[in-house]
């Protein structure tokens, strides 16, 4: 820790201050950017500087890629059981330090402390799961097409995996990629988001303590994502890119990867529909929507973006939703009892403000909130809007903020068509007590994840990922490790 760089921070609450790393991790060493550049990490609640981290350049990215490449052979040659025991130790250390990791996360990201610790624990689950799953990377023996041949299929690590992660889950988005990559026998270079590098670096510190060998897990922070990203997507030593972030950047990175035909996994934007039918259990639907819409101040890619309520219950539902939203405690993420923190940065705050003002100007009704919060800064009031005209920008853009937009519908066919009328296809949710309808609608929604009478769907046990422009590949579950494996077919001849 470079204490002199910490200008204003809640770090006196950390039990283990050495978790606060503020340099790149390359080849097992903590190092500054090659040109000495730094960028500041802000606390979104106070806008004060928490720490300064390297503003790395292409040169640093190349060094990290080389380090990952150099460490690759030895790591891949370990038994899966040996890799699993390292990952298991990493998992245990993450849990042991959950409170400190949660504090770092809450300070740099702005989600309330309890929610931050929850993310750390959720994220650790991916490390545990993939430590086990790495032992079950089975191949195949296929009945041959000729008497003197034998056909064997094996799975091998893809090689160096470059990982680019977003700020909304600074801990879990990292373990969700690093866990399966390392379990599969890949080595990694990670570029965390500019706003939230400290959680990533703390995870790197614990990985070293767990015995992850030098060069197996490298981290490069930067304020110029395009230059580090350019190295990740063009360097021939990198064999795979796994990205979570916006569809705009994901498309660009996919195009960049075409030059060297890298494997790509993409977790991109969503535009989730949340549908409540007349026959729904309204208490359950309200609870599900509150979790799904307002968790992380609405800044998740599976947040409900379009809330479609059937005519018969529209008024009752909106009244109850407003009551629930009004009771949300907005406050400093580090203060006890806060349920909603600030938006991540000024751009996010301005965007939410712009979308709500545009909707109001076009005649939308503000049922609750709809303006900046008294706390000032990047805090926004939990908001409910109704009667929003379909040409309002908020109806087509991903909101990424604490704003619930309520729409009416009358028939099942109409609502399914509206839900599917989007280039995105990540998550969708609906509430109904009709069993036939539950099957029909779950099958008809064009998404990768469906919550049926459920608003919280994230777990390391299930495959997370989207269809259409929401992405390629799946994270978590038995499917998640496939993204880091190649399939090799070996034909043995002359056996007769
Ligand atoms: P958001 O809008 O949620 O910030 P982004 O897609 O911009 O989503 O960011 C997600 C991740 O992508 C972050 O780590 C960010 O630094 C990175 N990123 C943004 N632009 C680029 C780029 N041109 N090349 C590589 N990475 C990028």
Short mmCIF file of C-alpha atoms and ligand atoms in Angstrom, two decimals:
data_model
loop_
_atom_site.label_atom_id
_atom_site.label_comp_id
_atom_site.label_asym_id
_atom_site.label_seq_id
_atom_site.Cartn_x
_atom_site.Cartn_y
_atom_site.Cartn_z
CA UNK A 1 0.00 0.00 0.00
CA UNK A 2 1.26 3.46 -0.91
CA UNK A 3 -0.31 5.32 1.97
CA UNK A 4 0.86 8.71 0.72
CA UNK A 5 -1.39 8.33 -2.33
CA UNK A 6 -4.51 7.98 -0.28
CA UNK A 7 -6.03 11.39 -0.01
CA UNK A 8 -9.37 10.83 1.60
CA UNK A 9 -10.80 7.45 2.36
CA UNK A 10 -12.56 5.27 4.90
CA UNK A 11 -9.48 3.09 5.08
CA UNK A 12 -9.07 3.38 8.83
CA UNK A 13 -11.94 0.89 8.98
CA UNK A 14 -9.94 -1.79 7.13
CA UNK A 15 -8.71 -4.65 9.32
CA UNK A 16 -6.05 -5.65 6.80
CA UNK A 17 -4.73 -2.52 5.10
CA UNK A 18 -2.43 -4.54 2.83
CA UNK A 19 -5.53 -5.48 0.82
CA UNK A 20 -5.48 -1.95 -0.49
CA UNK A 21 -3.19 -2.35 -3.48
CA UNK A 22 -2.68 0.58 -5.83
CA UNK A 23 -0.33 -0.81 -8.46
CA UNK A 24 -0.53 -3.19 -11.41
CA UNK A 25 0.04 -6.88 -10.80
CA UNK A 26 2.34 -8.21 -13.51
CA UNK A 27 4.30 -11.46 -13.25
CA UNK A 28 3.63 -11.65 -9.53
CA UNK A 29 5.07 -8.15 -8.87
CA UNK A 30 3.25 -4.96 -7.93
CA UNK A 31 4.43 -2.27 -10.34
CA UNK A 32 3.67 1.28 -11.45
CA UNK A 33 2.76 2.21 -15.02
CA UNK A 34 5.90 2.23 -17.19
CA UNK A 35 5.52 5.99 -17.75
CA UNK A 36 4.60 6.62 -14.10
CA UNK A 37 1.10 7.81 -15.02
CA UNK A 38 -1.69 7.58 -12.47
CA UNK A 39 -5.40 8.15 -12.31
CA UNK A 40 -7.64 8.87 -9.37
CA UNK A 41 -10.34 6.56 -8.04
CA UNK A 42 -13.26 8.50 -6.58
CA UNK A 43 -15.74 7.68 -3.86
CA UNK A 44 -19.04 8.23 -5.74
CA UNK A 45 -20.77 9.13 -2.50
CA UNK A 46 -18.45 12.00 -1.51
CA UNK A 47 -16.58 12.47 -4.82
CA UNK A 48 -13.36 12.52 -2.84
CA UNK A 49 -10.24 10.75 -4.05
CA UNK A 50 -9.90 7.26 -2.55
CA UNK A 51 -6.60 6.27 -4.13
CA UNK A 52 -4.50 6.64 -7.25
CA UNK A 53 -3.76 3.69 -9.49
CA UNK A 54 -1.60 3.25 -12.60
CA UNK A 55 -2.83 4.85 -15.81
CA UNK A 56 -1.27 2.02 -17.79
CA UNK A 57 -0.35 2.22 -21.44
CA UNK A 58 -0.02 -0.29 -24.26
CA UNK A 59 3.46 -1.13 -23.07
CA UNK A 60 2.19 -2.23 -19.65
CA UNK A 61 -0.56 -4.27 -21.29
CA UNK A 62 2.00 -6.03 -23.49
CA UNK A 63 4.18 -6.84 -20.50
CA UNK A 64 1.19 -8.34 -18.71
CA UNK A 65 0.27 -10.44 -21.74
CA UNK A 66 3.85 -11.68 -22.01
CA UNK A 67 3.88 -12.57 -18.29
CA UNK A 68 0.64 -14.53 -18.70
CA UNK A 69 2.05 -16.30 -21.72
CA UNK A 70 5.29 -17.19 -19.91
CA UNK A 71 3.38 -18.66 -16.96
CA UNK A 72 0.95 -20.56 -19.17
CA UNK A 73 2.68 -23.87 -19.80
CA UNK A 74 3.46 -24.70 -16.19
CA UNK A 75 -0.02 -23.76 -14.98
CA UNK A 76 -1.72 -25.78 -17.72
CA UNK A 77 0.44 -28.80 -16.91
CA UNK A 78 -0.62 -28.92 -13.25
CA UNK A 79 -3.27 -31.48 -12.43
CA UNK A 80 -6.77 -30.08 -12.16
CA UNK A 81 -6.71 -31.15 -8.52
CA UNK A 82 -3.60 -29.04 -7.88
CA UNK A 83 -5.19 -26.00 -9.53
CA UNK A 84 -8.37 -26.67 -7.56
CA UNK A 85 -6.55 -26.58 -4.25
CA UNK A 86 -5.06 -23.15 -5.08
CA UNK A 87 -8.49 -21.86 -6.10
CA UNK A 88 -10.02 -23.31 -2.96
CA UNK A 89 -7.51 -21.40 -0.83
CA UNK A 90 -8.32 -18.22 -2.79
CA UNK A 91 -12.03 -18.77 -2.13
CA UNK A 92 -11.43 -19.27 1.59
CA UNK A 93 -9.31 -16.11 1.80
CA UNK A 94 -11.98 -14.07 0.00
CA UNK A 95 -14.57 -15.22 2.53
CA UNK A 96 -12.20 -14.64 5.43
CA UNK A 97 -11.70 -11.03 4.26
CA UNK A 98 -15.27 -10.43 3.11
CA UNK A 99 -15.79 -7.39 5.36
CA UNK A 100 -12.66 -5.61 4.14
CA UNK A 101 -13.39 -6.49 0.52
CA UNK A 102 -16.95 -5.27 1.00
CA UNK A 103 -15.70 -1.98 2.43
CA UNK A 104 -13.35 -1.43 -0.52
CA UNK A 105 -16.16 -2.29 -2.92
CA UNK A 106 -18.71 -0.02 -1.24
CA UNK A 107 -16.22 2.85 -1.11
CA UNK A 108 -15.30 2.77 -4.80
CA UNK A 109 -18.62 1.60 -6.26
CA UNK A 110 -21.28 3.11 -4.01
CA UNK A 111 -23.50 0.14 -3.28
CA UNK A 112 -24.48 -0.17 0.39
CA UNK A 113 -22.06 -2.08 2.60
CA UNK A 114 -24.36 -5.07 3.21
CA UNK A 115 -24.99 -5.39 -0.52
CA UNK A 116 -21.24 -5.07 -1.17
CA UNK A 117 -20.37 -7.86 1.26
CA UNK A 118 -23.14 -9.87 -0.40
CA UNK A 119 -21.46 -9.37 -3.77
CA UNK A 120 -18.10 -10.52 -2.38
CA UNK A 121 -19.67 -13.71 -1.02
CA UNK A 122 -21.59 -14.29 -4.26
CA UNK A 123 -18.37 -13.74 -6.22
CA UNK A 124 -16.44 -16.20 -4.04
CA UNK A 125 -19.03 -18.80 -5.02
CA UNK A 126 -17.69 -18.79 -8.59
CA UNK A 127 -14.18 -19.58 -7.37
CA UNK A 128 -15.44 -22.48 -5.26
CA UNK A 129 -17.69 -23.80 -8.02
CA UNK A 130 -15.03 -23.73 -10.73
CA UNK A 131 -12.36 -25.17 -8.42
CA UNK A 132 -14.58 -28.25 -8.33
CA UNK A 133 -15.72 -28.06 -11.93
CA UNK A 134 -12.14 -28.02 -13.23
CA UNK A 135 -11.86 -31.63 -12.10
CA UNK A 136 -14.76 -32.61 -14.34
CA UNK A 137 -13.45 -31.41 -17.69
CA UNK A 138 -14.18 -34.71 -19.35
CA UNK A 139 -13.41 -35.71 -22.91
CA UNK A 140 -14.92 -38.50 -24.98
CA UNK A 141 -14.07 -41.79 -26.61
CA UNK A 142 -16.04 -42.11 -29.83
CA UNK A 143 -16.75 -45.43 -31.61
CA UNK A 144 -14.47 -45.24 -34.67
CA UNK A 145 -15.41 -45.33 -38.34
CA UNK A 146 -12.75 -47.99 -39.18
CA UNK A 147 -11.51 -51.09 -37.41
CA UNK A 148 -7.91 -49.87 -37.08
CA UNK A 149 -8.72 -46.40 -35.78
CA UNK A 150 -9.55 -44.98 -32.37
CA UNK A 151 -11.16 -41.59 -31.78
CA UNK A 152 -10.44 -39.66 -28.59
CA UNK A 153 -11.62 -36.16 -27.73
CA UNK A 154 -9.86 -34.06 -25.09
CA UNK A 155 -10.47 -30.55 -23.75
CA UNK A 156 -7.51 -28.22 -23.39
CA UNK A 157 -7.15 -24.67 -22.03
CA UNK A 158 -7.48 -21.98 -24.73
CA UNK A 159 -4.33 -20.21 -23.47
CA UNK A 160 -3.97 -16.59 -22.37
CA UNK A 161 -7.39 -15.11 -21.65
CA UNK A 162 -7.84 -11.33 -21.60
CA UNK A 163 -10.64 -10.16 -19.34
CA UNK A 164 -12.33 -6.75 -19.35
CA UNK A 165 -14.84 -6.09 -16.58
CA UNK A 166 -17.35 -3.35 -15.70
CA UNK A 167 -17.78 -1.20 -12.59
CA UNK A 168 -21.24 -2.37 -11.51
CA UNK A 169 -19.99 -5.64 -9.96
CA UNK A 170 -16.30 -4.90 -9.30
CA UNK A 171 -15.73 -8.19 -7.47
CA UNK A 172 -18.14 -10.82 -8.82
CA UNK A 173 -17.54 -10.02 -12.50
CA UNK A 174 -13.89 -10.78 -11.89
CA UNK A 175 -14.24 -14.07 -10.01
CA UNK A 176 -16.84 -15.16 -12.56
CA UNK A 177 -14.18 -14.95 -15.28
CA UNK A 178 -10.92 -15.64 -13.43
CA UNK A 179 -12.39 -18.67 -11.60
CA UNK A 180 -13.25 -20.73 -14.70
CA UNK A 181 -10.21 -19.48 -16.65
CA UNK A 182 -7.74 -20.58 -13.98
CA UNK A 183 -9.61 -23.82 -13.31
CA UNK A 184 -9.44 -24.66 -17.02
CA UNK A 185 -5.66 -24.10 -17.02
CA UNK A 186 -5.63 -20.68 -18.70
CA UNK A 187 -3.61 -17.73 -17.44
CA UNK A 188 -5.21 -14.28 -17.45
CA UNK A 189 -4.69 -10.57 -17.94
CA UNK A 190 -7.43 -8.45 -16.40
CA UNK A 191 -8.35 -4.86 -17.04
CA UNK A 192 -10.88 -3.73 -14.43
CA UNK A 193 -13.10 -0.70 -15.01
CA UNK A 194 -11.53 2.74 -14.45
CA UNK A 195 -13.98 3.58 -11.65
CA UNK A 196 -13.47 0.39 -9.62
CA UNK A 197 -9.94 -1.05 -9.82
CA UNK A 198 -9.40 -1.44 -6.06
CA UNK A 199 -11.64 -4.50 -5.65
CA UNK A 200 -9.78 -6.20 -8.49
CA UNK A 201 -6.37 -5.42 -7.01
CA UNK A 202 -7.47 -6.70 -3.58
CA UNK A 203 -8.58 -9.96 -5.20
CA UNK A 204 -5.15 -10.12 -6.86
CA UNK A 205 -3.44 -9.73 -3.50
CA UNK A 206 -5.48 -12.61 -2.06
CA UNK A 207 -4.78 -14.75 -5.14
CA UNK A 208 -1.04 -14.33 -4.53
CA UNK A 209 -1.51 -15.27 -0.87
CA UNK A 210 -3.46 -18.34 -1.98
CA UNK A 211 -0.49 -19.50 -4.03
CA UNK A 212 -1.54 -18.50 -7.55
CA UNK A 213 1.89 -18.55 -9.24
CA UNK A 214 3.47 -15.35 -10.63
CA UNK A 215 2.11 -14.46 -14.06
CA UNK A 216 -0.99 -16.64 -13.83
CA UNK A 217 -3.21 -13.71 -12.79
CA UNK A 218 -2.13 -10.26 -14.03
CA UNK A 219 -3.99 -6.99 -13.53
CA UNK A 220 -3.51 -3.76 -15.47
CA UNK A 221 -5.43 -0.63 -14.48
CA UNK A 222 -5.85 2.26 -16.86
CA UNK A 223 -7.70 5.44 -17.65
CA UNK A 224 -7.38 4.70 -21.39
CA UNK A 225 -9.33 1.49 -21.90
CA UNK A 226 -9.04 1.69 -25.67
CA UNK A 227 -5.25 1.41 -25.66
CA UNK A 228 -5.04 -1.52 -23.22
CA UNK A 229 -8.06 -3.07 -24.96
CA UNK A 230 -6.31 -2.64 -28.28
CA UNK A 231 -3.41 -4.79 -27.06
CA UNK A 232 -5.74 -7.41 -25.58
CA UNK A 233 -7.66 -7.74 -28.85
CA UNK A 234 -4.70 -7.72 -31.25
CA UNK A 235 -1.77 -9.42 -29.52
CA UNK A 236 -1.43 -12.92 -31.01
CA UNK A 237 -0.40 -14.29 -27.60
CA UNK A 238 -3.94 -13.60 -26.34
CA UNK A 239 -6.20 -16.47 -27.42
CA UNK A 240 -9.45 -15.40 -25.84
CA UNK A 241 -11.31 -12.26 -24.82
CA UNK A 242 -14.03 -12.29 -22.20
CA UNK A 243 -15.82 -8.96 -21.85
CA UNK A 244 -18.68 -7.70 -19.71
CA UNK A 245 -19.92 -4.20 -20.46
CA UNK A 246 -21.91 -2.18 -22.94
CA UNK A 247 -23.11 -3.55 -26.26
CA UNK A 248 -21.42 -0.64 -28.02
CA UNK A 249 -17.95 -1.51 -26.68
CA UNK A 250 -18.59 -5.26 -26.96
CA UNK A 251 -19.29 -4.98 -30.68
CA UNK A 252 -16.14 -2.97 -31.17
CA UNK A 253 -14.00 -5.47 -29.28
CA UNK A 254 -15.52 -8.37 -31.19
CA UNK A 255 -14.61 -6.67 -34.46
CA UNK A 256 -11.08 -6.01 -33.17
CA UNK A 257 -10.71 -9.69 -32.21
CA UNK A 258 -11.55 -10.76 -35.75
CA UNK A 259 -8.04 -9.81 -36.89
CA UNK A 260 -6.50 -12.71 -34.96
CA UNK A 261 -9.69 -14.84 -34.73
CA UNK A 262 -9.77 -14.88 -30.94
CA UNK A 263 -12.46 -16.76 -29.06
CA UNK A 264 -14.86 -14.19 -27.59
CA UNK A 265 -17.33 -14.30 -24.72
CA UNK A 266 -19.53 -11.24 -24.33
CA UNK A 267 -21.94 -10.26 -21.58
CA UNK A 268 -23.53 -7.09 -22.91
CA UNK A 269 -26.47 -4.80 -22.31
CA UNK A 270 -29.97 -5.90 -21.49
CA UNK A 271 -33.40 -4.33 -21.75
CA UNK A 272 -35.24 -6.66 -19.39
CA UNK A 273 -39.01 -6.80 -19.45
CA UNK A 274 -40.72 -7.38 -16.09
CA UNK A 275 -44.28 -8.54 -16.72
CA UNK A 276 -47.02 -8.80 -14.11
CA UNK A 277 -50.19 -10.62 -15.19
CA UNK A 278 -53.61 -10.06 -13.58
CA UNK A 279 -53.39 -13.45 -11.85
CA UNK A 280 -50.03 -12.75 -10.17
CA UNK A 281 -49.28 -12.80 -6.46
CA UNK A 282 -48.84 -9.03 -6.10
CA UNK A 283 -46.80 -9.17 -2.89
CA UNK A 284 -44.31 -11.49 -4.57
CA UNK A 285 -44.25 -9.34 -7.70
CA UNK A 286 -43.57 -6.14 -5.73
CA UNK A 287 -40.79 -7.83 -3.72
CA UNK A 288 -39.27 -9.26 -6.91
CA UNK A 289 -39.41 -5.92 -8.70
CA UNK A 290 -37.84 -4.04 -5.80
CA UNK A 291 -34.91 -6.47 -5.76
CA UNK A 292 -34.58 -6.55 -9.50
CA UNK A 293 -35.03 -2.84 -10.21
CA UNK A 294 -33.47 -1.00 -7.27
CA UNK A 295 -30.58 -3.27 -6.28
CA UNK A 296 -27.28 -1.50 -6.97
CA UNK A 297 -29.24 1.72 -7.64
CA UNK A 298 -30.66 0.10 -10.77
CA UNK A 299 -27.23 -0.32 -12.27
CA UNK A 300 -27.27 -3.95 -13.38
CA UNK A 301 -27.60 -5.40 -16.86
CA UNK A 302 -30.47 -7.60 -15.66
CA UNK A 303 -32.41 -4.74 -14.01
CA UNK A 304 -36.03 -4.47 -15.06
CA UNK A 305 -36.01 -1.82 -17.78
CA UNK A 306 -39.59 -2.14 -19.03
CA UNK A 307 -42.24 -2.93 -16.43
CA UNK A 308 -45.41 -4.19 -18.09
CA UNK A 309 -48.49 -4.45 -15.89
CA UNK A 310 -51.79 -5.99 -17.03
CA UNK A 311 -54.78 -3.60 -17.11
CA UNK A 312 -56.79 -5.24 -14.30
CA UNK A 313 -54.12 -4.71 -11.64
CA UNK A 314 -52.33 -1.63 -12.96
CA UNK A 315 -53.68 0.83 -10.40
CA UNK A 316 -53.33 -1.51 -7.40
CA UNK A 317 -49.83 -2.50 -8.44
CA UNK A 318 -48.56 1.02 -9.05
CA UNK A 319 -49.95 2.21 -5.70
CA UNK A 320 -48.14 -0.57 -3.83
CA UNK A 321 -44.96 -0.04 -5.79
CA UNK A 322 -44.91 3.66 -4.93
CA UNK A 323 -45.26 2.80 -1.22
CA UNK A 324 -42.36 0.36 -1.41
CA UNK A 325 -40.17 2.79 -3.35
CA UNK A 326 -40.94 5.63 -0.95
CA UNK A 327 -39.66 3.52 1.95
CA UNK A 328 -36.21 2.96 0.40
CA UNK A 329 -33.46 4.46 2.56
CA UNK A 330 -31.12 6.48 0.35
CA UNK A 331 -27.81 7.24 2.00
CA UNK A 332 -24.08 6.92 2.26
CA UNK A 333 -23.14 3.36 1.26
CA UNK A 334 -20.96 3.04 4.35
CA UNK A 335 -23.67 4.17 6.78
CA UNK A 336 -25.79 1.59 8.58
CA UNK A 337 -29.23 1.08 7.11
CA UNK A 338 -28.60 2.57 3.65
CA UNK A 339 -30.46 0.66 0.97
CA UNK A 340 -29.55 2.79 -2.01
CA UNK A 341 -26.36 4.68 -2.74
CA UNK A 342 -25.34 7.16 -5.44
CA UNK A 343 -24.89 6.56 -9.15
CA UNK A 344 -21.39 5.56 -10.12
CA UNK A 345 -20.21 8.80 -11.74
CA UNK A 346 -21.26 12.10 -13.21
CA UNK A 347 -21.99 10.68 -16.66
CA UNK A 348 -24.35 8.09 -15.14
CA UNK A 349 -26.06 10.74 -13.04
CA UNK A 350 -26.51 13.10 -15.99
CA UNK A 351 -27.89 10.28 -18.13
CA UNK A 352 -30.59 9.35 -15.61
CA UNK A 353 -31.48 13.01 -15.19
CA UNK A 354 -31.71 13.45 -18.97
CA UNK A 355 -33.91 10.35 -19.47
CA UNK A 356 -36.36 11.36 -16.72
CA UNK A 357 -36.56 15.00 -17.83
CA UNK A 358 -37.19 13.95 -21.42
CA UNK A 359 -40.02 11.61 -20.29
CA UNK A 360 -41.58 14.35 -18.14
CA UNK A 361 -41.33 16.88 -20.96
CA UNK A 362 -43.24 14.46 -23.18
CA UNK A 363 -46.06 14.18 -20.65
CA UNK A 364 -45.10 11.25 -18.40
CA UNK A 365 -46.57 11.17 -14.87
CA UNK A 366 -44.12 11.16 -11.96
CA UNK A 367 -45.72 8.82 -9.38
CA UNK A 368 -42.66 9.07 -7.12
CA UNK A 369 -39.30 10.87 -7.14
CA UNK A 370 -38.27 12.04 -10.61
CA UNK A 371 -35.60 14.45 -9.54
CA UNK A 372 -32.14 14.68 -8.06
CA UNK A 373 -31.84 13.71 -4.41
CA UNK A 374 -31.44 16.25 -1.59
CA UNK A 375 -28.08 14.70 -0.71
CA UNK A 376 -26.72 16.28 -3.89
CA UNK A 377 -23.74 14.86 -5.75
CA UNK A 378 -24.61 11.78 -7.80
CA UNK A 379 -27.59 10.73 -5.71
CA UNK A 380 -30.91 10.38 -7.52
CA UNK A 381 -34.35 9.82 -6.00
CA UNK A 382 -35.86 6.36 -6.39
CA UNK A 383 -38.41 7.08 -9.08
CA UNK A 384 -41.63 5.65 -10.54
CA UNK A 385 -42.98 6.96 -13.86
CA UNK A 386 -46.23 6.06 -15.62
CA UNK A 387 -47.93 7.04 -18.87
CA UNK A 388 -44.59 7.50 -20.59
CA UNK A 389 -45.11 8.09 -24.32
CA UNK A 390 -43.41 5.42 -26.42
CA UNK A 391 -41.26 7.99 -28.23
CA UNK A 392 -39.56 9.01 -24.95
CA UNK A 393 -35.88 8.06 -24.96
CA UNK A 394 -36.29 6.18 -21.67
CA UNK A 395 -38.40 3.56 -23.49
CA UNK A 396 -35.57 2.48 -25.74
CA UNK A 397 -32.32 3.20 -23.84
CA UNK A 398 -31.06 1.03 -21.00
CA UNK A 399 -31.82 3.23 -17.94
CA UNK A 400 -29.12 1.98 -15.54
CA UNK A 401 -30.59 3.96 -12.68
CA UNK A 402 -33.27 3.84 -9.95
CA UNK A 403 -36.17 4.63 -12.27
CA UNK A 404 -39.14 2.29 -12.71
CA UNK A 405 -41.14 2.95 -15.88
CA UNK A 406 -44.63 1.39 -15.76
CA UNK A 407 -46.50 0.42 -18.92
CA UNK A 408 -49.93 -1.19 -19.39
CA UNK A 409 -50.82 -4.22 -21.49
CA UNK A 410 -54.00 -6.16 -22.12
CA UNK A 411 -53.20 -9.61 -23.59
CA UNK A 412 -50.53 -12.28 -23.24
CA UNK A 413 -49.80 -12.25 -26.97
CA UNK A 414 -49.38 -8.48 -26.97
CA UNK A 415 -47.03 -8.42 -23.99
CA UNK A 416 -44.81 -11.23 -25.31
CA UNK A 417 -44.51 -9.42 -28.64
CA UNK A 418 -43.62 -6.18 -26.85
CA UNK A 419 -41.11 -7.89 -24.58
CA UNK A 420 -39.40 -9.46 -27.58
CA UNK A 421 -39.41 -6.24 -29.58
CA UNK A 422 -35.81 -5.41 -28.64
CA UNK A 423 -32.38 -6.08 -30.09
CA UNK A 424 -31.37 -7.27 -26.60
CA UNK A 425 -32.10 -10.62 -24.98
CA UNK A 426 -30.44 -11.00 -21.60
CA UNK A 427 -33.04 -11.45 -18.85
CA UNK A 428 -36.83 -11.36 -18.64
CA UNK A 429 -39.19 -11.75 -15.69
CA UNK A 430 -42.88 -12.42 -15.29
CA UNK A 431 -45.37 -13.14 -12.52
CA UNK A 432 -48.41 -15.36 -13.01
CA UNK A 433 -50.08 -18.22 -11.12
CA UNK A 434 -51.33 -19.98 -14.25
CA UNK A 435 -49.08 -22.99 -14.85
CA UNK A 436 -49.81 -23.20 -18.57
CA UNK A 437 -49.04 -19.53 -19.02
CA UNK A 438 -45.81 -19.88 -17.05
CA UNK A 439 -44.51 -22.48 -19.48
CA UNK A 440 -45.78 -20.65 -22.58
CA UNK A 441 -44.31 -17.28 -21.69
CA UNK A 442 -41.02 -18.70 -20.35
CA UNK A 443 -40.51 -20.52 -23.64
CA UNK A 444 -41.57 -17.57 -25.79
CA UNK A 445 -39.35 -14.87 -24.27
CA UNK A 446 -36.26 -14.30 -26.43
CA UNK A 447 -33.74 -14.08 -23.61
CA UNK A 448 -31.01 -16.17 -22.02
CA UNK A 449 -32.43 -15.98 -18.48
CA UNK A 450 -36.05 -16.04 -17.32
CA UNK A 451 -37.29 -15.32 -13.81
CA UNK A 452 -40.70 -16.98 -13.38
CA UNK A 453 -42.26 -15.54 -10.22
CA UNK A 454 -38.71 -14.59 -9.22
CA UNK A 455 -36.75 -11.34 -9.41
CA UNK A 456 -33.34 -12.52 -8.15
CA UNK A 457 -31.82 -14.98 -10.57
CA UNK A 458 -28.04 -14.72 -10.12
CA UNK A 459 -26.17 -17.75 -8.77
CA UNK A 460 -22.93 -19.46 -9.69
CA UNK A 461 -24.88 -22.69 -10.17
CA UNK A 462 -26.81 -21.52 -13.24
CA UNK A 463 -25.70 -20.34 -16.70
CA UNK A 464 -25.79 -16.54 -17.05
CA UNK A 465 -25.76 -15.00 -20.50
CA UNK A 466 -27.78 -13.49 -23.27
CA UNK A 467 -29.10 -14.02 -26.78
CA UNK A 468 -29.36 -11.52 -29.66
CA UNK A 469 -27.22 -8.43 -29.04
CA UNK A 470 -26.87 -9.23 -25.33
CA UNK A 471 -23.93 -11.51 -25.85
CA UNK A 472 -22.19 -14.76 -26.60
CA UNK A 473 -21.33 -17.51 -24.11
CA UNK A 474 -22.42 -18.36 -20.60
CA UNK A 475 -20.86 -17.71 -17.20
CA UNK A 476 -21.34 -19.89 -14.12
CA UNK A 477 -22.65 -23.47 -13.97
CA UNK A 478 -21.22 -26.53 -15.70
CA UNK A 479 -21.42 -24.58 -18.99
CA UNK A 480 -19.23 -21.68 -17.83
CA UNK A 481 -15.91 -23.49 -18.11
CA UNK A 482 -16.49 -24.36 -21.79
CA UNK A 483 -15.70 -20.76 -22.75
CA UNK A 484 -12.09 -21.35 -21.66
CA UNK A 485 -11.60 -24.76 -23.29
CA UNK A 486 -10.77 -25.96 -26.78
CA UNK A 487 -11.92 -29.32 -28.08
CA UNK A 488 -9.20 -31.48 -29.63
CA UNK A 489 -9.94 -34.64 -31.60
CA UNK A 490 -7.16 -37.23 -31.77
CA UNK A 491 -7.41 -40.00 -34.34
CA UNK A 492 -5.18 -42.99 -33.64
CA UNK A 493 -4.52 -45.10 -36.74
CA UNK A 494 -2.87 -48.47 -37.35
CA UNK A 495 -4.35 -50.03 -34.23
CA UNK A 496 -5.22 -53.36 -35.90
P1 LIG B 1 -20.26 1.21 -19.12
O1 LIG B 1 -20.99 2.08 -20.06
O2 LIG B 1 -21.13 0.37 -18.27
O3 LIG B 1 -19.14 1.89 -18.38
P2 LIG B 1 -18.33 0.12 -20.90
O4 LIG B 1 -18.60 -0.89 -21.95
O5 LIG B 1 -17.94 1.48 -21.34
O6 LIG B 1 -19.62 0.10 -20.01
O7 LIG B 1 -17.24 -0.40 -19.89
C1 LIG B 1 -17.06 -1.75 -19.54
C2 LIG B 1 -15.59 -2.06 -19.57
O8 LIG B 1 -15.13 -1.84 -20.88
C3 LIG B 1 -14.74 -1.18 -18.66
O9 LIG B 1 -13.69 -1.97 -18.12
C4 LIG B 1 -14.18 -0.16 -19.63
O10 LIG B 1 -12.93 0.36 -19.22
C5 LIG B 1 -13.99 -1.02 -20.85
N1 LIG B 1 -13.90 -0.27 -22.11
C6 LIG B 1 -14.56 0.85 -22.47
N2 LIG B 1 -14.18 1.24 -23.71
C7 LIG B 1 -13.26 0.35 -24.15
C8 LIG B 1 -12.48 0.19 -25.33
N3 LIG B 1 -12.60 1.04 -26.35
N4 LIG B 1 -11.63 -0.86 -25.41
C9 LIG B 1 -11.52 -1.74 -24.39
N5 LIG B 1 -12.22 -1.65 -23.25
C10 LIG B 1 -13.09 -0.63 -23.12
#
